[in-house]
Short mmCIF file of C-alpha atoms and ligand atoms in Angstrom, two decimals:
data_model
loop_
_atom_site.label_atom_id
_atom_site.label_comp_id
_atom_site.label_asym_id
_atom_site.label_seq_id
_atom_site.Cartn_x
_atom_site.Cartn_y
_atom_site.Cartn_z
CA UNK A 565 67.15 81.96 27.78
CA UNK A 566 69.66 80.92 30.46
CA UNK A 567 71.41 78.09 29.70
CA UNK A 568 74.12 76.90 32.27
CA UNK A 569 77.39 75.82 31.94
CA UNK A 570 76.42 72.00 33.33
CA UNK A 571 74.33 71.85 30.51
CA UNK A 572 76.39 73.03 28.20
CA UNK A 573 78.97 71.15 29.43
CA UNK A 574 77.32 68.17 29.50
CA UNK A 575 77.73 65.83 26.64
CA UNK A 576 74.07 64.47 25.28
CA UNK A 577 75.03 61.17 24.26
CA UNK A 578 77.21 59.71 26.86
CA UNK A 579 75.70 56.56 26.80
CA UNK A 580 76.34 56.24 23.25
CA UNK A 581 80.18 56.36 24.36
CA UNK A 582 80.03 53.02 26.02
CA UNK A 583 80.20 50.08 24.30
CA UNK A 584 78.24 46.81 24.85
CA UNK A 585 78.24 45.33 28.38
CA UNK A 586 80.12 48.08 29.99
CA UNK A 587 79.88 50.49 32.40
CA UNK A 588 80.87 53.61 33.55
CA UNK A 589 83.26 54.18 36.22
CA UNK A 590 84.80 57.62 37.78
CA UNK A 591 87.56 55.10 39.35
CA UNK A 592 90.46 54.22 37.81
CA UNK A 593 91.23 51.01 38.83
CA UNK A 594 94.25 49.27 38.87
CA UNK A 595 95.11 45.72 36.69
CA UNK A 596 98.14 44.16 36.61
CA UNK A 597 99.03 40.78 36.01
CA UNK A 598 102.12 41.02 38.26
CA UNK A 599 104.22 43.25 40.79
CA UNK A 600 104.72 46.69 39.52
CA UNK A 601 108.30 46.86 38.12
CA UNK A 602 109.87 50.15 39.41
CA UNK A 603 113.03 51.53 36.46
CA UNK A 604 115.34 53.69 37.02
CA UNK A 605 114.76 57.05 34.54
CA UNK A 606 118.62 56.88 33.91
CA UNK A 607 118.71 53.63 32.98
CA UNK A 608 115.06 53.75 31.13
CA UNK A 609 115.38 53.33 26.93
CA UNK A 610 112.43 52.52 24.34
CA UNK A 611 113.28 50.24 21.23
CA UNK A 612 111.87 49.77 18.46
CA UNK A 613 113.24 46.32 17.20
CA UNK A 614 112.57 43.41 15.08
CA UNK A 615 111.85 43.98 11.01
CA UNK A 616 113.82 46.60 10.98
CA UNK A 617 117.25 47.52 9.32
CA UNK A 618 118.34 49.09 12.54
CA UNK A 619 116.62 48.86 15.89
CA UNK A 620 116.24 52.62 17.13
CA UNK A 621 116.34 53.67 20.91
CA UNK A 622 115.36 56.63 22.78
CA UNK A 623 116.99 57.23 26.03
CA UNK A 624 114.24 59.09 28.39
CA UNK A 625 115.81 62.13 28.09
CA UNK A 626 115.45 61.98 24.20
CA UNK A 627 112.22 60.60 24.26
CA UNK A 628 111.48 63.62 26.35
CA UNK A 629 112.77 65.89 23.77
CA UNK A 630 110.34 64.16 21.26
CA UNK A 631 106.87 66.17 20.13
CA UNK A 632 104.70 65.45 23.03
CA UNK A 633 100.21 65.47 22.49
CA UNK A 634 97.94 66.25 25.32
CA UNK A 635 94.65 64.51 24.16
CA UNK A 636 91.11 63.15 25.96
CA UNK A 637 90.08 59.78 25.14
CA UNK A 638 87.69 57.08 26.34
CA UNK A 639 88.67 53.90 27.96
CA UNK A 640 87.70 50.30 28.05
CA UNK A 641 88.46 47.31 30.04
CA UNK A 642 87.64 43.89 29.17
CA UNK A 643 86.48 43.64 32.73
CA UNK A 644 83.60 45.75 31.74
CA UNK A 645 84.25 49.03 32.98
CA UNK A 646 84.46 52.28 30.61
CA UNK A 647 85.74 55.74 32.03
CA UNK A 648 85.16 58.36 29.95
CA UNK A 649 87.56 61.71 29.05
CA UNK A 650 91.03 60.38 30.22
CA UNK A 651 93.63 62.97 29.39
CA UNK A 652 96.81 62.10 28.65
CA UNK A 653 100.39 63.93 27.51
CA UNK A 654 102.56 61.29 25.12
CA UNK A 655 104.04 60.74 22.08
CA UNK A 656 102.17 59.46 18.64
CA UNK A 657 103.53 55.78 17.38
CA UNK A 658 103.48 57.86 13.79
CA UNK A 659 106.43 59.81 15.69
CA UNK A 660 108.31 56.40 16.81
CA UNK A 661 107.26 54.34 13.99
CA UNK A 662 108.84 56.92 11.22
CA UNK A 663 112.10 56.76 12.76
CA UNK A 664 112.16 53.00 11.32
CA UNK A 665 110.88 51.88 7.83
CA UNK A 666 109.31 48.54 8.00
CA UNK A 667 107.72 45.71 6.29
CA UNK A 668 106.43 44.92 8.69
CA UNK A 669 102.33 44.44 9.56
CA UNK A 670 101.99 43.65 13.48
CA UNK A 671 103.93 44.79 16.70
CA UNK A 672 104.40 43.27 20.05
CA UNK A 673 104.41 45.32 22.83
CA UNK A 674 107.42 44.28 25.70
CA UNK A 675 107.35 45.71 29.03
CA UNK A 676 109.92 45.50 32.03
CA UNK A 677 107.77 42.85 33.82
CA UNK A 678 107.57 40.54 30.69
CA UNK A 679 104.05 41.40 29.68
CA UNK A 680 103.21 41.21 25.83
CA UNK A 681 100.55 42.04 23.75
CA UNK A 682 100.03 41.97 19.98
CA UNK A 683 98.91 45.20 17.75
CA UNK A 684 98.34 45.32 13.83
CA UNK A 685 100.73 48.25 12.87
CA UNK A 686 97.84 49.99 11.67
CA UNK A 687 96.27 50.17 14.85
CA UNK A 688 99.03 52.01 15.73
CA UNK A 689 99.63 54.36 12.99
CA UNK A 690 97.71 57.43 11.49
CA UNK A 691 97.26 58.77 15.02
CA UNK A 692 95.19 56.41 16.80
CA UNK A 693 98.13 55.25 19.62
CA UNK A 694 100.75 57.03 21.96
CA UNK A 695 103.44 55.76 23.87
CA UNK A 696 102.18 58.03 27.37
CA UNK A 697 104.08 59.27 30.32
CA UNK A 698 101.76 61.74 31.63
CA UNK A 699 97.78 61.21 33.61
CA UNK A 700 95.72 64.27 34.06
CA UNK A 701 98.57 66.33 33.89
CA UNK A 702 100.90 64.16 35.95
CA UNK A 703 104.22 61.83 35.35
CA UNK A 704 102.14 58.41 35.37
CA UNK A 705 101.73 56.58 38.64
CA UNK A 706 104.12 53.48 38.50
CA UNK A 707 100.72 51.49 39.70
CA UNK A 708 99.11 52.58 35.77
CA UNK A 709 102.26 51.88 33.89
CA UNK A 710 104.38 54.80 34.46
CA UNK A 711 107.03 55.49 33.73
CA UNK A 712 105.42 55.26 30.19
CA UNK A 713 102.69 52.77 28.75
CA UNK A 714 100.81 52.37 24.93
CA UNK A 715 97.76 54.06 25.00
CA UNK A 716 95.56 52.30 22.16
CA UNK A 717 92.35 53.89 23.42
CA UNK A 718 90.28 52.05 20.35
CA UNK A 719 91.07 48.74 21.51
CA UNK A 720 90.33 46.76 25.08
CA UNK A 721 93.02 48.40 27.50
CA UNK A 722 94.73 45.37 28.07
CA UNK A 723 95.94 46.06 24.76
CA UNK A 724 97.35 49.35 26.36
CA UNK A 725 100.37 47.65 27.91
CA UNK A 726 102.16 49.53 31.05
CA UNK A 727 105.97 49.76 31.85
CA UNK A 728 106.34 49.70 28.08
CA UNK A 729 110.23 49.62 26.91
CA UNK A 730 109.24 48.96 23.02
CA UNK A 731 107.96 47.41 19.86
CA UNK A 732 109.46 44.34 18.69
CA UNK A 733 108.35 44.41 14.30
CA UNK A 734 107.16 41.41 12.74
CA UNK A 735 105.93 40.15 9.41
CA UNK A 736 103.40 37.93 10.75
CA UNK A 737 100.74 38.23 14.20
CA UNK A 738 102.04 36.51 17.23
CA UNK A 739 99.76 36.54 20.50
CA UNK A 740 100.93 38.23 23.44
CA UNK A 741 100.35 37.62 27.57
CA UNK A 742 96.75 37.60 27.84
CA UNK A 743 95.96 36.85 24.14
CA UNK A 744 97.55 33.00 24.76
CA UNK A 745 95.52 32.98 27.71
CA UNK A 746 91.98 33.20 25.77
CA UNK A 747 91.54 37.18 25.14
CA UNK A 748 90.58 37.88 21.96
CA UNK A 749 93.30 38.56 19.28
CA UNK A 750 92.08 41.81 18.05
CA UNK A 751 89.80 43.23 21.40
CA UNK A 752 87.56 45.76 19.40
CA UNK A 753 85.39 46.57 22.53
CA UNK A 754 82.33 48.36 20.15
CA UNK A 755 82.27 44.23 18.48
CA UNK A 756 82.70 42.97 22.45
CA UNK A 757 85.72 40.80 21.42
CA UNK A 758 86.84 39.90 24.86
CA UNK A 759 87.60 36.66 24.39
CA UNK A 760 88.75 34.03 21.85
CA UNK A 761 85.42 33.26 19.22
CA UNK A 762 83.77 36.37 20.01
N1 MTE B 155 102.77 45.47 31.59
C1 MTE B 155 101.46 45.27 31.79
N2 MTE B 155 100.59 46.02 31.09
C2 MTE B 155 99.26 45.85 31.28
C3 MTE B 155 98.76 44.87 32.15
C4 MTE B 155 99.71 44.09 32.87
O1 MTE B 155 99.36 43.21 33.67
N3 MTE B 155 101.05 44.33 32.67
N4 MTE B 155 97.41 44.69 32.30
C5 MTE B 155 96.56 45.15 31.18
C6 MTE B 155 95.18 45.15 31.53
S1 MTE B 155 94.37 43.67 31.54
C7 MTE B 155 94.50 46.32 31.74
S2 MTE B 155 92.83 46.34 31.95
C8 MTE B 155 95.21 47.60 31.84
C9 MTE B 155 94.97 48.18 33.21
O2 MTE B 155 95.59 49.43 33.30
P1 MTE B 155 95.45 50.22 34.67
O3 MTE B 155 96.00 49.37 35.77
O4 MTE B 155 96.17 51.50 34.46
O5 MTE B 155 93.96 50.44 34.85
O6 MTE B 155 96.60 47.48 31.66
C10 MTE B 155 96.98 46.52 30.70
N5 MTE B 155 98.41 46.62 30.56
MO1 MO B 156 92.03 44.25 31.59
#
Protein backbone atom coordinates (compact mmCIF):
# COMPACT_ATOMS: atom_id res chain seq x y z
CA UNK A 1 0.00 0.00 0.00
CA UNK A 2 1.09 3.54 -0.95
CA UNK A 3 1.21 5.70 1.69
CA UNK A 4 2.41 9.36 0.96
CA UNK A 5 4.64 11.49 2.53
CA UNK A 6 1.61 14.17 3.54
CA UNK A 7 0.28 11.50 5.38
CA UNK A 8 3.03 10.42 6.90
CA UNK A 9 3.99 13.63 7.59
CA UNK A 10 1.06 14.66 8.98
CA UNK A 11 0.69 14.57 12.68
CA UNK A 12 -2.83 12.72 13.80
CA UNK A 13 -3.56 14.61 16.75
CA UNK A 14 -2.95 18.19 16.05
CA UNK A 15 -5.83 19.31 17.67
CA UNK A 16 -4.83 17.68 20.75
CA UNK A 17 -1.76 20.23 20.60
CA UNK A 18 -3.90 23.21 21.28
CA UNK A 19 -4.98 24.05 24.40
CA UNK A 20 -8.41 25.39 25.53
CA UNK A 21 -9.81 28.44 23.67
CA UNK A 22 -7.09 28.69 21.17
CA UNK A 23 -6.48 28.54 17.81
CA UNK A 24 -4.24 27.82 15.26
CA UNK A 25 -2.41 30.31 13.34
CA UNK A 26 0.38 29.93 10.39
CA UNK A 27 1.10 33.83 11.24
CA UNK A 28 3.35 34.91 13.55
CA UNK A 29 2.14 37.88 14.84
CA UNK A 30 3.76 40.51 16.47
CA UNK A 31 3.03 41.80 20.45
CA UNK A 32 4.78 44.24 22.07
CA UNK A 33 3.88 46.40 24.73
CA UNK A 34 6.18 49.19 23.47
CA UNK A 35 8.65 50.43 20.61
CA UNK A 36 11.07 47.80 19.65
CA UNK A 37 14.41 48.66 21.36
CA UNK A 38 17.19 48.23 18.72
CA UNK A 39 21.07 47.20 20.84
CA UNK A 40 24.03 47.40 19.58
CA UNK A 41 25.73 43.54 19.39
CA UNK A 42 28.98 45.22 20.76
CA UNK A 43 27.54 46.70 23.44
CA UNK A 44 24.88 43.65 24.06
CA UNK A 45 25.67 41.52 27.64
CA UNK A 46 23.24 38.95 29.52
CA UNK A 47 23.32 38.89 33.47
CA UNK A 48 22.39 36.79 35.61
CA UNK A 49 21.97 38.84 38.92
CA UNK A 50 20.28 38.99 42.17
CA UNK A 51 20.70 35.81 44.84
CA UNK A 52 23.71 35.20 43.70
CA UNK A 53 27.35 35.37 45.14
CA UNK A 54 28.50 36.91 41.94
CA UNK A 55 26.35 38.21 39.12
CA UNK A 56 27.76 36.46 35.83
CA UNK A 57 27.71 38.16 32.30
CA UNK A 58 28.10 36.98 28.88
CA UNK A 59 29.20 39.40 26.33
CA UNK A 60 27.44 38.30 22.83
CA UNK A 61 30.38 37.05 21.57
CA UNK A 62 30.69 34.61 24.60
CA UNK A 63 27.27 33.85 24.71
CA UNK A 64 27.84 32.88 21.14
CA UNK A 65 30.55 30.58 22.05
CA UNK A 66 28.08 28.89 24.53
CA UNK A 67 26.41 25.22 23.49
CA UNK A 68 23.71 26.31 21.23
CA UNK A 69 20.06 23.69 20.72
CA UNK A 70 18.06 23.77 17.60
CA UNK A 71 14.61 22.47 18.86
CA UNK A 72 10.63 22.59 17.55
CA UNK A 73 8.16 23.64 19.99
CA UNK A 74 4.55 24.80 20.18
CA UNK A 75 3.44 28.23 21.02
CA UNK A 76 0.74 30.00 22.90
CA UNK A 77 -0.53 33.42 23.30
CA UNK A 78 -2.83 34.58 25.84
CA UNK A 79 -4.56 36.29 23.00
CA UNK A 80 -5.70 32.94 21.92
CA UNK A 81 -3.68 32.01 19.12
CA UNK A 82 -1.40 28.69 19.07
CA UNK A 83 1.21 28.08 16.17
CA UNK A 84 2.45 24.92 16.10
CA UNK A 85 6.36 23.54 15.28
CA UNK A 86 8.36 26.83 15.88
CA UNK A 87 12.03 26.06 15.51
CA UNK A 88 14.37 27.76 17.26
CA UNK A 89 18.52 27.77 17.78
CA UNK A 90 19.39 29.03 21.66
CA UNK A 91 20.88 28.29 24.64
CA UNK A 92 19.26 26.04 27.70
CA UNK A 93 18.72 28.22 31.14
CA UNK A 94 20.40 24.74 32.68
CA UNK A 95 23.54 26.20 30.64
CA UNK A 96 23.15 29.92 32.20
CA UNK A 97 21.69 28.94 35.40
CA UNK A 98 24.85 26.49 36.33
CA UNK A 99 27.23 29.17 35.90
CA UNK A 100 25.58 30.64 39.28
CA UNK A 101 24.54 28.55 42.39
CA UNK A 102 21.48 29.91 43.93
CA UNK A 103 18.99 29.80 46.62
CA UNK A 104 17.07 31.08 44.96
CA UNK A 105 13.24 29.82 43.74
CA UNK A 106 11.84 32.51 41.10
CA UNK A 107 13.48 34.74 38.32
CA UNK A 108 12.49 37.95 36.72
CA UNK A 109 13.07 38.38 33.34
CA UNK A 110 14.54 42.28 32.36
CA UNK A 111 14.63 43.38 28.90
CA UNK A 112 16.13 46.64 27.23
CA UNK A 113 12.65 48.25 26.99
CA UNK A 114 11.85 47.67 30.75
CA UNK A 115 9.52 44.74 30.30
CA UNK A 116 9.40 42.10 33.23
CA UNK A 117 7.98 38.98 33.80
CA UNK A 118 8.17 36.48 36.66
CA UNK A 119 9.30 32.58 36.23
CA UNK A 120 9.59 29.84 39.08
CA UNK A 121 13.28 28.67 38.57
CA UNK A 122 11.97 25.42 37.86
CA UNK A 123 10.18 26.44 34.97
CA UNK A 124 13.29 27.24 33.75
CA UNK A 125 15.50 24.45 34.60
CA UNK A 126 15.75 20.68 33.54
CA UNK A 127 15.44 21.77 29.91
CA UNK A 128 12.17 23.24 29.51
CA UNK A 129 13.53 27.16 28.62
CA UNK A 130 16.23 28.81 26.28
CA UNK A 131 17.48 32.12 26.11
CA UNK A 132 16.98 32.20 21.78
CA UNK A 133 18.69 34.20 19.14
CA UNK A 134 17.80 32.30 16.17
CA UNK A 135 13.84 31.80 14.13
CA UNK A 136 13.62 29.15 11.54
CA UNK A 137 17.10 29.24 11.03
CA UNK A 138 17.56 33.00 11.20
CA UNK A 139 19.24 35.74 13.74
CA UNK A 140 15.73 36.80 15.34
CA UNK A 141 13.85 39.69 13.81
CA UNK A 142 14.27 42.72 16.26
CA UNK A 143 10.18 42.94 15.82
CA UNK A 144 10.10 39.07 17.88
CA UNK A 145 12.70 39.96 20.41
CA UNK A 146 15.89 39.60 18.66
CA UNK A 147 18.60 40.07 19.36
CA UNK A 148 17.76 37.26 21.91
CA UNK A 149 14.44 36.52 23.95
CA UNK A 150 13.34 33.50 26.76
CA UNK A 151 11.65 30.96 25.09
CA UNK A 152 9.40 29.19 27.89
CA UNK A 153 7.32 27.35 25.30
CA UNK A 154 5.18 25.57 28.36
CA UNK A 155 3.92 28.70 29.60
CA UNK A 156 1.64 31.70 27.85
CA UNK A 157 4.31 33.53 25.55
CA UNK A 158 4.06 36.60 27.27
CA UNK A 159 6.02 34.79 29.67
CA UNK A 160 8.62 34.46 26.75
CA UNK A 161 10.00 37.97 27.18
CA UNK A 162 11.91 39.63 23.99
CA UNK A 163 15.07 41.91 24.02
CA UNK A 164 16.02 39.85 27.05
CA UNK A 165 19.44 41.17 28.81
CA UNK A 166 18.96 38.71 32.01
CA UNK A 167 17.65 37.09 35.13
CA UNK A 168 17.52 39.03 38.17
CA UNK A 169 17.42 35.76 41.31
CA UNK A 170 15.14 36.06 44.07
CA UNK A 171 14.05 34.18 47.15
CA UNK A 172 10.54 35.07 46.92
CA UNK A 173 7.86 35.62 43.52
CA UNK A 174 7.51 39.18 42.46
CA UNK A 175 5.05 39.98 39.44
CA UNK A 176 6.37 41.32 36.39
CA UNK A 177 4.84 43.90 33.43
CA UNK A 178 1.77 42.24 32.50
CA UNK A 179 1.38 40.06 35.65
CA UNK A 180 0.60 43.60 37.80
CA UNK A 181 -1.63 44.37 35.10
CA UNK A 182 -4.13 41.26 35.75
CA UNK A 183 -2.32 38.22 33.77
CA UNK A 184 -2.20 35.38 35.63
CA UNK A 185 0.90 34.72 37.86
CA UNK A 186 1.79 31.36 36.62
CA UNK A 187 0.02 31.36 32.71
CA UNK A 188 -0.19 27.47 32.29
CA UNK A 189 -2.14 27.76 28.93
CA UNK A 190 -3.35 23.68 29.08
CA UNK A 191 -5.24 25.16 32.83
CA UNK A 192 -6.24 28.55 30.59
CA UNK A 193 -4.66 30.79 33.31
CA UNK A 194 -4.80 34.00 31.40
CA UNK A 195 -5.76 36.09 33.86
CA UNK A 196 -5.70 36.74 37.64
CA UNK A 197 -8.43 33.93 39.46
CA UNK A 198 -8.34 31.67 36.65
N1 LIG B 1 10.21 42.75 26.13
C1 LIG B 1 8.98 42.34 25.82
N2 LIG B 1 8.77 41.01 25.73
C2 LIG B 1 7.53 40.55 25.42
C3 LIG B 1 6.45 41.43 25.23
C4 LIG B 1 6.71 42.82 25.33
O1 LIG B 1 5.82 43.66 25.16
N3 LIG B 1 8.00 43.23 25.61
N4 LIG B 1 5.20 40.94 24.94
C5 LIG B 1 4.93 39.55 25.36
C6 LIG B 1 3.71 39.06 24.80
S1 LIG B 1 2.27 39.56 25.52
C7 LIG B 1 3.71 38.13 23.81
S2 LIG B 1 2.29 37.39 23.30
C8 LIG B 1 4.95 37.76 23.12
C9 LIG B 1 4.81 38.11 21.65
O2 LIG B 1 5.96 37.72 20.96
P1 LIG B 1 6.01 37.99 19.40
O3 LIG B 1 5.83 39.46 19.17
O4 LIG B 1 7.31 37.45 18.95
O5 LIG B 1 4.84 37.21 18.82
O6 LIG B 1 6.08 38.43 23.61
C10 LIG B 1 6.08 38.63 25.00
N5 LIG B 1 7.35 39.21 25.34
MO1 LIG C 1 0.60 38.05 24.65
Amino acid sequence: MAVTRGFLGRRPADSARVPPGQYLTRDFPVLSAGPTPYTRLDTWDFTVRGLVNRPVSWLWQEFQELPHEKFTVDIHCVTKWTKLDTTWSGVSLDTLLDAAPTQASHAVAFCDGGYTTNVPLADLRGGKAWVVDEYDGRPLDPEHGGPARLLVPHLYFWKSAKWIRGLELRAADQPGFWEMFGYHNYGDPWKEQRYQGD
